[in-house]
Amino acid sequence: MICEILLPKPIEKTFYYKTLKFLEPGIVVKVEFKNKKITGVVIKTHKEIIYKKPLKSIDSILCLTPLPNEILKSSEFVANYTCNFKSLILKLFLTGFERNTTIRLEKDLSNKPNKLKLSNEQRNAIKALKKLGNEFKVTLLFGVTGSGKTRVFMNLVKDKLLNGFQSLILVPEIILTKEWVKEIEEDFNISPTIYHSSINKKKREEICKAIFNNEIKFIIGTRSALTLPFTNLGIIIIDEEHDNSYKQNSQLILNFRDFAIVRAKNSNCNIILSSATPSIETFFNVKIKKFEIVKLKNRVNKNILPAIKVLDSRKEKGIISKTLQKEIKNNISNKLQTLIFLNKRGYASFVICKKCGNTNSCNNCSSSLTLHEFAEKKKSYLLCHYCNHKEYFEDSCKICNSKNCFVFPGYGVEKIYEEVSNLFPDAKISLLSSDKVKNNVLSKEIKDIIENKVEIIIGTQIISKGHNFPFLKTVGILNIDSILNDFDFRSSEKAYQQITQVAGRAGRKDLHGEVFIQTYQPNHPVIKSSINSDYEGFVNYELIERKKGFLPPFSSFISIIINSTNENKAKNYGLNLKNIIKEKFPNLVLFGPSPSIIFKQNRIFRYRMLIKLKKNSKSNLIFKSFLTKINTPNSVKIYIDVDPINFT
């Protein structure tokens, strides 16, 4: 017999190997390919086949139980939609089949009742979700920050587990997995298994094998957990479904939120998208009745949403306004906390010589170097945020040799830390950004904040989601204008989400929280909607604007990124590809090729084409099929990004 096998290679073809017995589709095998032993998946077994060259035999069968048909179908659909190779999508599911592993089972589930009391609104939400049945359905759980969404969907998860089904909860950040597990163990007497990319390979293999054997029922993890080979899925939950962390933008470009919907459909199970600020695409799908919706309009324990106030930066002086300074002082006196949020890393966006105008730029990328650790009086360094090139900062210009000549435009969180430290020298301050803390350190910092050992918190978006700080009274949001005026058509959406998510950290206990937005645009529609906590009103306004410009969700984008170490080769290939596309698809709306915003990244030159397509058109499938068959010279690589969220 001859097996047709899909190998995890970026190529749209299968390979043939001999076998002594019939193997079902989905069987995972080890075969020799170009003198290496690699893992593949049987697609079909033929009794006989005419093949000119002598065939190698399958080296070994790694698992006698085939991968579920759901995984094969989901991989194929996602590959076609995203213009990827099915083999590379399927590769994501093969983690646990490389070698034999010992299974470490999770703790037994408890039948004890939940410890927490539910509000009437939460009970009604649970009732509404259960009414939807057990078959495939996408539901948006739309609840304000602090409304207890976790308690709602955990009641559904517990039902699924007690009935023998597997459950998966995805969260956007690794740090949130431990917090979730602690809360669930304490409140629901259930012990989930954690899965994410930072877990060592052996442990990931153990979990993968146990999931496949239906010996682990409940996983909480980041997007990589979606690639576990579940065989009995009952429910998938995507927490903070709007979060960009679910989009993978390197090598295999893929939105795992959308992938989750495909897996749920092919598993015929429920999927819940949860957020206080759902993506506009998700909200649009609710409006056209494609998705269901269940709302939580109130915070638990009758807590009220924080009052949002606008501070006009045209009138207020200083990086930290006098009004915000006063609030910080009052909070310190009352043993309460203040969070100052700025979504910009480092001390200064760049440094420039005031004598000759020289700017320190990255040698590998077309970007300025960001100044770091200047505020902490440590050994300051300049860092490229695209390739991580690092060099120590010397206060003398390389061009004109002037000393003490630099100015530092564009401030980041480290500058805020310096400013706050000078204003409140005796305060206990915690600075949280991806440069300052790793996940294990962040856990301790979060614990200190929860226990009220910190008076002022300064942070980037790492602190903006999922955390519950009982002593946090005031939030100050700085420089929201940089997001409002971004080049991205989603800039308004991102700004609103960021304001709401950060604001939602305040007033979680019995506090009347307050949020201060420092802005030069106090009359901006996003700011006005934020003050009124009117997300639906904002979405309706935004949908009208997007419809005018025929922008998603009324259309769809495909971005083609052309990369080469040779600038001319990248440019010329882009122009040739444009001509081919225009010839084959003359009615297509195509922009570019033009240099990417970050034109050179890690010594690679980048050109970008943007294609606008009609939504759900049959011609889309034809065009995507064409894209998967594009041949490129060895000197050029292309990446296809369907529904892009990153335009740099």
Short mmCIF file of N, CA, C and O in Angstrom, two decimals, residues 559-564 566-575 592-600 604-609 637-639:
data_model
loop_
_atom_site.label_atom_id
_atom_site.label_comp_id
_atom_site.label_asym_id
_atom_site.label_seq_id
_atom_site.Cartn_x
_atom_site.Cartn_y
_atom_site.Cartn_z
N SER A 559 -2.79 42.23 2.68
CA SER A 559 -1.51 42.91 2.59
C SER A 559 -0.46 41.93 2.10
O SER A 559 -0.36 40.81 2.61
N ILE A 560 0.31 42.34 1.10
CA ILE A 560 1.43 41.53 0.60
C ILE A 560 2.72 42.26 0.95
O ILE A 560 2.96 43.37 0.48
N ILE A 561 3.53 41.65 1.78
CA ILE A 561 4.80 42.26 2.20
C ILE A 561 5.93 41.58 1.43
O ILE A 561 6.07 40.35 1.48
N ILE A 562 6.70 42.37 0.70
CA ILE A 562 7.78 41.85 -0.14
C ILE A 562 9.11 42.18 0.53
O ILE A 562 9.44 43.35 0.74
N ASN A 563 9.88 41.16 0.86
CA ASN A 563 11.13 41.32 1.60
C ASN A 563 12.34 40.86 0.79
O ASN A 563 12.28 39.85 0.09
N SER A 564 13.42 41.61 0.92
CA SER A 564 14.68 41.19 0.32
C SER A 564 15.82 41.97 0.96
O SER A 564 15.65 43.10 1.40
N ASN A 566 18.14 42.99 -0.81
CA ASN A 566 18.47 43.91 -1.89
C ASN A 566 17.26 44.80 -2.18
O ASN A 566 16.20 44.30 -2.58
N GLU A 567 17.41 46.09 -1.99
CA GLU A 567 16.28 47.01 -2.14
C GLU A 567 15.68 46.96 -3.55
O GLU A 567 14.45 46.91 -3.71
N ASN A 568 16.53 46.97 -4.56
CA ASN A 568 16.04 46.99 -5.94
C ASN A 568 15.28 45.71 -6.30
O ASN A 568 14.28 45.75 -7.01
N LYS A 569 15.77 44.58 -5.79
CA LYS A 569 15.10 43.31 -6.07
C LYS A 569 13.71 43.28 -5.45
O LYS A 569 12.76 42.79 -6.07
N ALA A 570 13.59 43.79 -4.24
CA ALA A 570 12.27 43.86 -3.58
C ALA A 570 11.33 44.76 -4.36
O ALA A 570 10.17 44.41 -4.62
N LYS A 571 11.83 45.93 -4.75
CA LYS A 571 11.01 46.90 -5.48
C LYS A 571 10.58 46.35 -6.84
O LYS A 571 9.40 46.42 -7.21
N ASN A 572 11.54 45.80 -7.59
CA ASN A 572 11.24 45.31 -8.94
C ASN A 572 10.29 44.12 -8.92
O ASN A 572 9.39 44.01 -9.75
N TYR A 573 10.50 43.22 -7.95
CA TYR A 573 9.58 42.09 -7.85
C TYR A 573 8.16 42.58 -7.53
O TYR A 573 7.18 42.07 -8.09
N GLY A 574 8.06 43.58 -6.64
CA GLY A 574 6.76 44.15 -6.30
C GLY A 574 6.06 44.73 -7.51
O GLY A 574 4.85 44.53 -7.72
N LEU A 575 6.81 45.45 -8.35
CA LEU A 575 6.22 46.05 -9.56
C LEU A 575 5.78 44.98 -10.54
O LEU A 575 4.72 45.08 -11.16
N GLY A 592 0.02 50.45 -4.08
CA GLY A 592 1.42 50.07 -3.99
C GLY A 592 1.88 49.37 -5.26
O GLY A 592 1.21 49.39 -6.29
N PRO A 593 3.10 48.75 -5.19
CA PRO A 593 3.93 48.59 -4.00
C PRO A 593 4.61 49.89 -3.60
O PRO A 593 5.05 50.66 -4.45
N SER A 594 4.71 50.10 -2.31
CA SER A 594 5.39 51.27 -1.78
C SER A 594 6.20 50.85 -0.55
O SER A 594 5.90 49.82 0.07
N PRO A 595 7.22 51.62 -0.20
CA PRO A 595 8.01 51.26 0.98
C PRO A 595 7.14 51.19 2.23
O PRO A 595 6.27 52.04 2.45
N SER A 596 7.35 50.16 3.04
CA SER A 596 6.64 50.05 4.31
C SER A 596 7.02 51.21 5.23
O SER A 596 8.06 51.85 5.03
N ILE A 597 6.20 51.48 6.21
CA ILE A 597 6.51 52.56 7.16
C ILE A 597 7.87 52.30 7.81
O ILE A 597 8.69 53.20 7.92
N ILE A 598 8.09 51.07 8.25
CA ILE A 598 9.45 50.66 8.65
C ILE A 598 10.04 49.99 7.41
O ILE A 598 9.89 48.80 7.17
N PHE A 599 10.74 50.81 6.61
CA PHE A 599 11.19 50.38 5.29
C PHE A 599 12.28 49.30 5.37
O PHE A 599 12.28 48.34 4.60
N LYS A 600 13.19 49.47 6.32
CA LYS A 600 14.24 48.48 6.52
C LYS A 600 14.13 47.94 7.93
O LYS A 600 14.08 48.70 8.89
N ILE A 604 16.57 43.95 6.29
CA ILE A 604 15.68 43.49 5.23
C ILE A 604 14.87 44.68 4.72
O ILE A 604 14.23 45.38 5.51
N PHE A 605 14.88 44.89 3.39
CA PHE A 605 14.08 45.95 2.79
C PHE A 605 12.66 45.44 2.55
O PHE A 605 12.46 44.31 2.09
N ARG A 606 11.67 46.29 2.85
CA ARG A 606 10.28 45.86 2.86
C ARG A 606 9.40 46.78 2.00
O ARG A 606 9.35 47.98 2.21
N TYR A 607 8.74 46.18 1.03
CA TYR A 607 7.72 46.88 0.26
C TYR A 607 6.36 46.23 0.55
O TYR A 607 6.28 45.06 0.90
N ARG A 608 5.33 47.03 0.40
CA ARG A 608 4.00 46.55 0.76
C ARG A 608 2.99 46.90 -0.32
O ARG A 608 2.99 48.01 -0.87
N MET A 609 2.14 45.91 -0.63
CA MET A 609 0.96 46.13 -1.47
C MET A 609 -0.28 45.89 -0.62
O MET A 609 -0.30 44.96 0.21
N LYS A 637 11.36 37.17 -0.53
CA LYS A 637 10.32 36.45 0.20
C LYS A 637 9.08 37.32 0.29
O LYS A 637 9.19 38.54 0.44
N ILE A 638 7.92 36.69 0.18
CA ILE A 638 6.68 37.44 0.38
C ILE A 638 5.88 36.84 1.53
O ILE A 638 5.92 35.63 1.77
N TYR A 639 5.20 37.71 2.25
CA TYR A 639 4.31 37.31 3.34
C TYR A 639 2.93 37.87 3.04
O TYR A 639 2.79 39.05 2.71
#
